[in-house]
Structure formats: structure tokens, C-alpha cells
Amino acid sequence: MIGVSTVGANSATAANHGDPWTTMVVVDDPVAGELLRHYRTTSESGQPAQLLGEMPIAGASEVVAEADGSAVWVLGSGSAPGASRIERFAVAADGSLTATGEAFDVGEGARDLVRSPDDRHVYTVNPDANTLTAVDTIAGTVDAFAIPGGPIGIVVAPDGVTAAVITEDDIVHRVDLVTGAVTATRAAGGGFTAEGLVDIELAPEGDAVYIAADGGSGGGAVTRLRLDAALSVEGFLAPNRLDPGF
């Protein structure tokens, strides 16, 4: 399994099936290659998931569902060596997948894939180019914003304007998605373990992020940073330790 995104119960697909949710999964099949698969899951123990649809996509690595579940975007390979592109697939009532013909080139070596809350924009990061790529799917434009340090992960806040990005250089940036400007930067220190950043997730409240670091030989940690001007530390988890403020 490479990338996973879920389609919620209020989506067209799930509503038509009457299921709690269905799941989109990108897999690397040893025979068929990279595939986007659409499963219907069940809450019954021991029951296998039902395959509803399948689509081969060269180099597929990430998938994200639109808010209503009617379509998904997939990050895969572009036409040139090393190039990346995103492509949109409609999800039919029976769970089958169809390419909509909407696709955008997003530079070389793109990683991660997120959407804006209104589904208008889709974002990836390009560590080798030190950029955040923003795709306006309605206007059909692609913009690359400079993000120093080799960006490897991104989340977008509910306001659709604020993003947080982690980098290979173990830095966290807050980014204004309207201007592309980096508005705050956070390195290790002050309760933030930043050695070996590997993942970033948006907190349920939408005003903070959880950042995972493998920590090298010192052990890993998960830190909660508020999306304010200082990217303030609100708490952290470390091996055998739970900070009371977490």
C-alpha cells in the first residue's frame, strides 16, 4: 500500500451503497504495477473488503478524495522521466472509476497530495526543486512557491489559506497559500524534537498540527505545533514520556 484516502459517509458513493465509508487505496502490484483501487469496507469481523473499481496509473503514489466523494485526485508519473502529474478520476454510484480528462503536470519528484477545503486547489511538494506546487483546478493554472530545505509533507488548514510544510532539513514552515510566502519557520528547540521529520497531520481542531520525527538514535517524538506566528509548541509525545500539556 502506498497512499490512502477515505471517502466519507456523506459522499455520493457511500450514500448509494449505504456503507459507513469506502476507501481509496494506491497499491504497487507486483504483476499489474501501480493501481488505484476502490474498496467498500465492512464493520463485520473477518469479512473481506469488496473491490468496487480499479484503475492502472503509472507511478501512482498518493490519492486524495474530494469532499463529497464524487471524485479523487491521484499523484503519478508524468510523460518525461522523473516528471510528476496529478489526474482526476470520477467515482460512479457503483464505485467504478473513470478518468475525467483533468490532469496537470506538477514538476519533478512530487510528494504528498492534499486538497483545499473547497476542492478548488490541489497541492504537492517537490523536495528536489524546493517548491510547493499549487494547482487551481478551475482556472487551470499551476504555480510553484519557493520552500527552502526540501519540502516533503504538507497540510492545509480549514481556512484554505494557511499551510504547514515539513522539510528534509527538519524545518517546519507556515505558508500563505495566496501569496506563496513563508510566514513562520520553526526549527528544533523549545520542546520541539525536529531530528528526522517524517510526517505531518492536521489536528482535528484545524488550528494546530502534529509532526512526527524519528529522532535518529535518540528515539522518535510527536510534537503538536499551533499554527500561529511562532509555530508554538503545545505539547509532545516521546518514548515513555507524555508531556502534560499535550
Short mmCIF file of C-alpha atoms in Angstrom, two decimals, residues 35-234:
data_model
loop_
_atom_site.label_atom_id
_atom_site.label_comp_id
_atom_site.label_asym_id
_atom_site.label_seq_id
_atom_site.Cartn_x
_atom_site.Cartn_y
_atom_site.Cartn_z
CA LEU A 35 -3.09 0.72 -9.30
CA LEU A 36 -5.82 2.90 -7.81
CA ARG A 37 -8.31 0.64 -6.09
CA HIS A 38 -11.70 1.48 -4.60
CA TYR A 39 -12.92 -0.77 -1.79
CA ARG A 40 -16.09 -0.99 0.25
CA THR A 41 -15.22 -1.93 3.81
CA THR A 42 -17.37 -3.67 6.40
CA SER A 43 -17.57 -3.49 10.17
CA GLU A 44 -18.08 -7.24 10.42
CA SER A 45 -15.03 -9.03 11.76
CA GLY A 46 -13.30 -11.33 9.30
CA GLN A 47 -15.22 -10.06 6.28
CA PRO A 48 -13.01 -9.07 3.32
CA ALA A 49 -13.33 -5.69 1.67
CA GLN A 50 -15.17 -5.66 -1.65
CA LEU A 51 -13.31 -4.32 -4.68
CA LEU A 52 -15.59 -1.82 -6.43
CA GLY A 53 -13.25 -0.34 -9.03
CA GLU A 54 -9.67 -0.40 -10.23
CA MET A 55 -7.58 1.84 -12.48
CA PRO A 56 -3.92 1.42 -13.57
CA ILE A 57 -1.95 4.67 -13.12
CA ALA A 58 1.75 4.84 -13.93
CA GLY A 59 3.82 5.81 -10.91
CA ALA A 60 0.79 6.31 -8.66
CA SER A 61 1.88 7.18 -5.13
CA GLU A 62 -0.81 9.33 -3.45
CA VAL A 63 -4.59 9.72 -3.61
CA VAL A 64 -6.92 12.27 -2.05
CA ALA A 65 -10.72 12.33 -2.23
CA GLU A 66 -12.83 15.41 -2.86
CA ALA A 67 -15.12 16.43 -0.01
CA ASP A 68 -18.30 14.85 -1.38
CA GLY A 69 -16.58 11.66 -2.50
CA SER A 70 -17.60 12.10 -6.13
CA ALA A 71 -14.01 12.20 -7.41
CA VAL A 72 -10.40 11.67 -6.38
CA TRP A 73 -7.05 13.13 -7.43
CA VAL A 74 -4.07 10.83 -7.89
CA LEU A 75 -0.38 11.73 -7.97
CA GLY A 76 1.52 9.71 -10.56
CA SER A 77 4.21 9.90 -13.21
CA GLY A 78 4.31 12.48 -15.99
CA SER A 79 5.33 11.87 -19.59
CA ALA A 80 9.00 12.82 -19.11
CA PRO A 81 11.45 10.80 -16.95
CA GLY A 82 11.16 11.91 -13.32
CA ALA A 83 8.18 14.15 -14.04
CA SER A 84 5.02 14.07 -11.90
CA ARG A 85 1.40 14.81 -12.66
CA ILE A 86 -1.94 14.76 -10.90
CA GLU A 87 -5.06 13.35 -12.53
CA ARG A 88 -8.74 13.39 -11.55
CA PHE A 89 -10.99 10.33 -11.54
CA ALA A 90 -14.77 10.35 -11.10
CA VAL A 91 -16.33 7.84 -8.72
CA ALA A 92 -19.60 6.43 -10.08
CA ALA A 93 -22.56 5.28 -7.98
CA ASP A 94 -21.46 1.66 -8.41
CA GLY A 95 -17.94 2.51 -7.25
CA SER A 96 -16.29 2.30 -10.66
CA LEU A 97 -13.61 4.83 -11.64
CA THR A 98 -13.39 6.94 -14.80
CA ALA A 99 -10.72 9.44 -15.83
CA THR A 100 -12.29 12.90 -16.24
CA GLY A 101 -9.55 14.19 -18.55
CA GLU A 102 -8.39 16.74 -15.95
CA ALA A 103 -4.63 16.44 -15.42
CA PHE A 104 -1.80 18.79 -14.51
CA ASP A 105 1.98 18.49 -14.59
CA VAL A 106 3.42 19.29 -11.16
CA GLY A 107 7.18 19.25 -11.68
CA GLU A 108 9.69 16.52 -10.89
CA GLY A 109 9.71 14.21 -7.89
CA ALA A 110 6.46 15.49 -6.35
CA ARG A 111 5.48 14.11 -2.96
CA ASP A 112 2.39 14.21 -0.79
CA LEU A 113 -1.00 15.33 -2.10
CA VAL A 114 -3.64 17.45 -0.35
CA ARG A 115 -6.64 19.49 -1.40
CA SER A 116 -8.15 22.75 -0.23
CA PRO A 117 -11.37 22.55 1.80
CA ASP A 118 -13.39 23.89 -1.16
CA ASP A 119 -11.78 21.36 -3.56
CA ARG A 120 -10.65 24.12 -5.90
CA HIS A 121 -6.92 23.71 -5.24
CA VAL A 122 -4.67 20.67 -5.02
CA TYR A 123 -1.15 20.88 -3.58
CA THR A 124 2.03 18.82 -3.73
CA VAL A 125 5.62 19.45 -2.63
CA ASN A 126 8.82 18.96 -4.62
CA PRO A 127 11.87 18.35 -2.39
CA ASP A 128 14.50 18.45 -5.15
CA ALA A 129 13.17 21.72 -6.54
CA ASN A 130 12.45 23.23 -3.10
CA THR A 131 8.92 24.14 -4.13
CA LEU A 132 5.29 23.82 -3.14
CA THR A 133 3.14 23.30 -6.24
CA ALA A 134 -0.36 24.80 -6.18
CA VAL A 135 -2.89 23.73 -8.81
CA ASP A 136 -6.03 25.81 -9.35
CA THR A 137 -8.25 23.13 -10.85
CA ILE A 138 -10.89 25.62 -12.01
CA ALA A 139 -8.62 28.26 -13.56
CA GLY A 140 -6.31 25.54 -14.86
CA THR A 141 -3.17 27.21 -13.51
CA VAL A 142 -0.11 25.74 -11.80
CA ASP A 143 2.10 27.84 -9.51
CA ALA A 144 5.35 26.86 -7.79
CA PHE A 145 6.20 28.59 -4.50
CA ALA A 146 9.74 28.52 -3.11
CA ILE A 147 10.05 26.48 0.10
CA PRO A 148 13.64 26.10 1.36
CA GLY A 149 15.01 22.92 2.88
CA GLY A 150 13.50 20.23 0.67
CA PRO A 151 9.75 20.07 1.44
CA ILE A 152 8.44 16.52 1.98
CA GLY A 153 5.00 16.92 3.55
CA ILE A 154 2.13 19.41 3.63
CA VAL A 155 -1.23 20.01 5.32
CA VAL A 156 -3.80 22.73 4.62
CA ALA A 157 -5.80 24.42 7.38
CA PRO A 158 -9.61 24.75 7.20
CA ASP A 159 -9.29 28.41 6.16
CA GLY A 160 -7.82 27.23 2.84
CA VAL A 161 -5.17 29.95 3.11
CA THR A 162 -2.70 28.53 5.63
CA ALA A 163 -0.46 25.52 5.04
CA ALA A 164 2.24 23.87 7.12
CA VAL A 165 5.16 22.15 5.43
CA ILE A 166 7.93 19.92 6.80
CA THR A 167 11.30 19.59 5.10
CA GLU A 168 14.24 17.23 4.71
CA ASP A 169 16.30 19.79 6.64
CA ASP A 170 14.00 19.24 9.68
CA ILE A 171 12.31 22.63 9.45
CA VAL A 172 8.61 23.47 9.70
CA HIS A 173 7.26 26.34 7.60
CA ARG A 174 3.90 28.06 7.77
CA VAL A 175 2.92 29.21 4.28
CA ASP A 176 0.38 31.71 2.95
CA LEU A 177 -1.21 29.86 0.02
CA VAL A 178 -2.48 33.08 -1.58
CA THR A 179 0.93 34.73 -1.91
CA GLY A 180 3.20 31.71 -1.54
CA ALA A 181 5.13 33.49 1.21
CA VAL A 182 6.67 31.65 4.15
CA THR A 183 5.14 33.43 7.16
CA ALA A 184 6.74 31.45 10.01
CA THR A 185 9.57 28.97 10.45
CA ARG A 186 10.35 26.56 13.27
CA ALA A 187 13.48 24.50 13.89
CA ALA A 188 14.36 22.22 16.79
CA GLY A 189 14.32 23.57 20.32
CA GLY A 190 11.90 24.84 22.91
CA GLY A 191 10.29 21.42 23.29
CA PHE A 192 10.27 20.63 19.58
CA THR A 193 12.13 17.48 18.55
CA ALA A 194 12.86 18.03 14.88
CA GLU A 195 15.53 15.44 14.07
CA GLY A 196 14.34 13.28 11.21
CA LEU A 197 10.93 14.76 10.38
CA VAL A 198 8.81 12.10 8.66
CA ASP A 199 5.15 13.11 8.75
CA ILE A 200 2.72 15.97 9.41
CA GLU A 201 -1.01 15.78 10.11
CA LEU A 202 -3.61 18.46 10.79
CA ALA A 203 -5.12 18.40 14.29
CA PRO A 204 -8.90 17.85 14.38
CA GLU A 205 -9.46 21.44 15.55
CA GLY A 206 -7.70 22.72 12.42
CA ASP A 207 -5.55 25.28 14.24
CA ALA A 208 -2.58 23.04 15.01
CA VAL A 209 -0.52 20.22 13.50
CA TYR A 210 1.04 17.01 14.73
CA ILE A 211 4.58 16.42 13.50
CA ALA A 212 6.38 13.08 13.74
CA ALA A 213 10.17 12.81 13.93
CA ASP A 214 12.10 9.54 14.01
CA GLY A 215 14.72 11.21 16.22
CA GLY A 216 17.65 9.14 14.97
CA SER A 217 19.39 7.23 17.76
CA GLY A 218 17.67 9.40 20.35
CA GLY A 219 14.23 7.96 19.64
CA GLY A 220 11.21 9.48 17.97
CA ALA A 221 8.65 12.04 19.09
CA VAL A 222 5.36 13.58 18.02
CA THR A 223 5.01 17.32 18.61
CA ARG A 224 1.90 19.46 18.46
CA LEU A 225 2.55 22.92 16.99
CA ARG A 226 -0.01 25.70 16.89
CA LEU A 227 -0.40 27.41 13.51
CA ASP A 228 0.38 30.83 14.95
CA ALA A 229 3.12 33.34 14.11
CA ALA A 230 5.63 31.45 16.28
CA LEU A 231 4.51 27.90 15.46
CA SER A 232 4.27 27.50 19.24
CA VAL A 233 4.80 24.11 20.87
CA GLU A 234 1.61 22.96 22.58
#
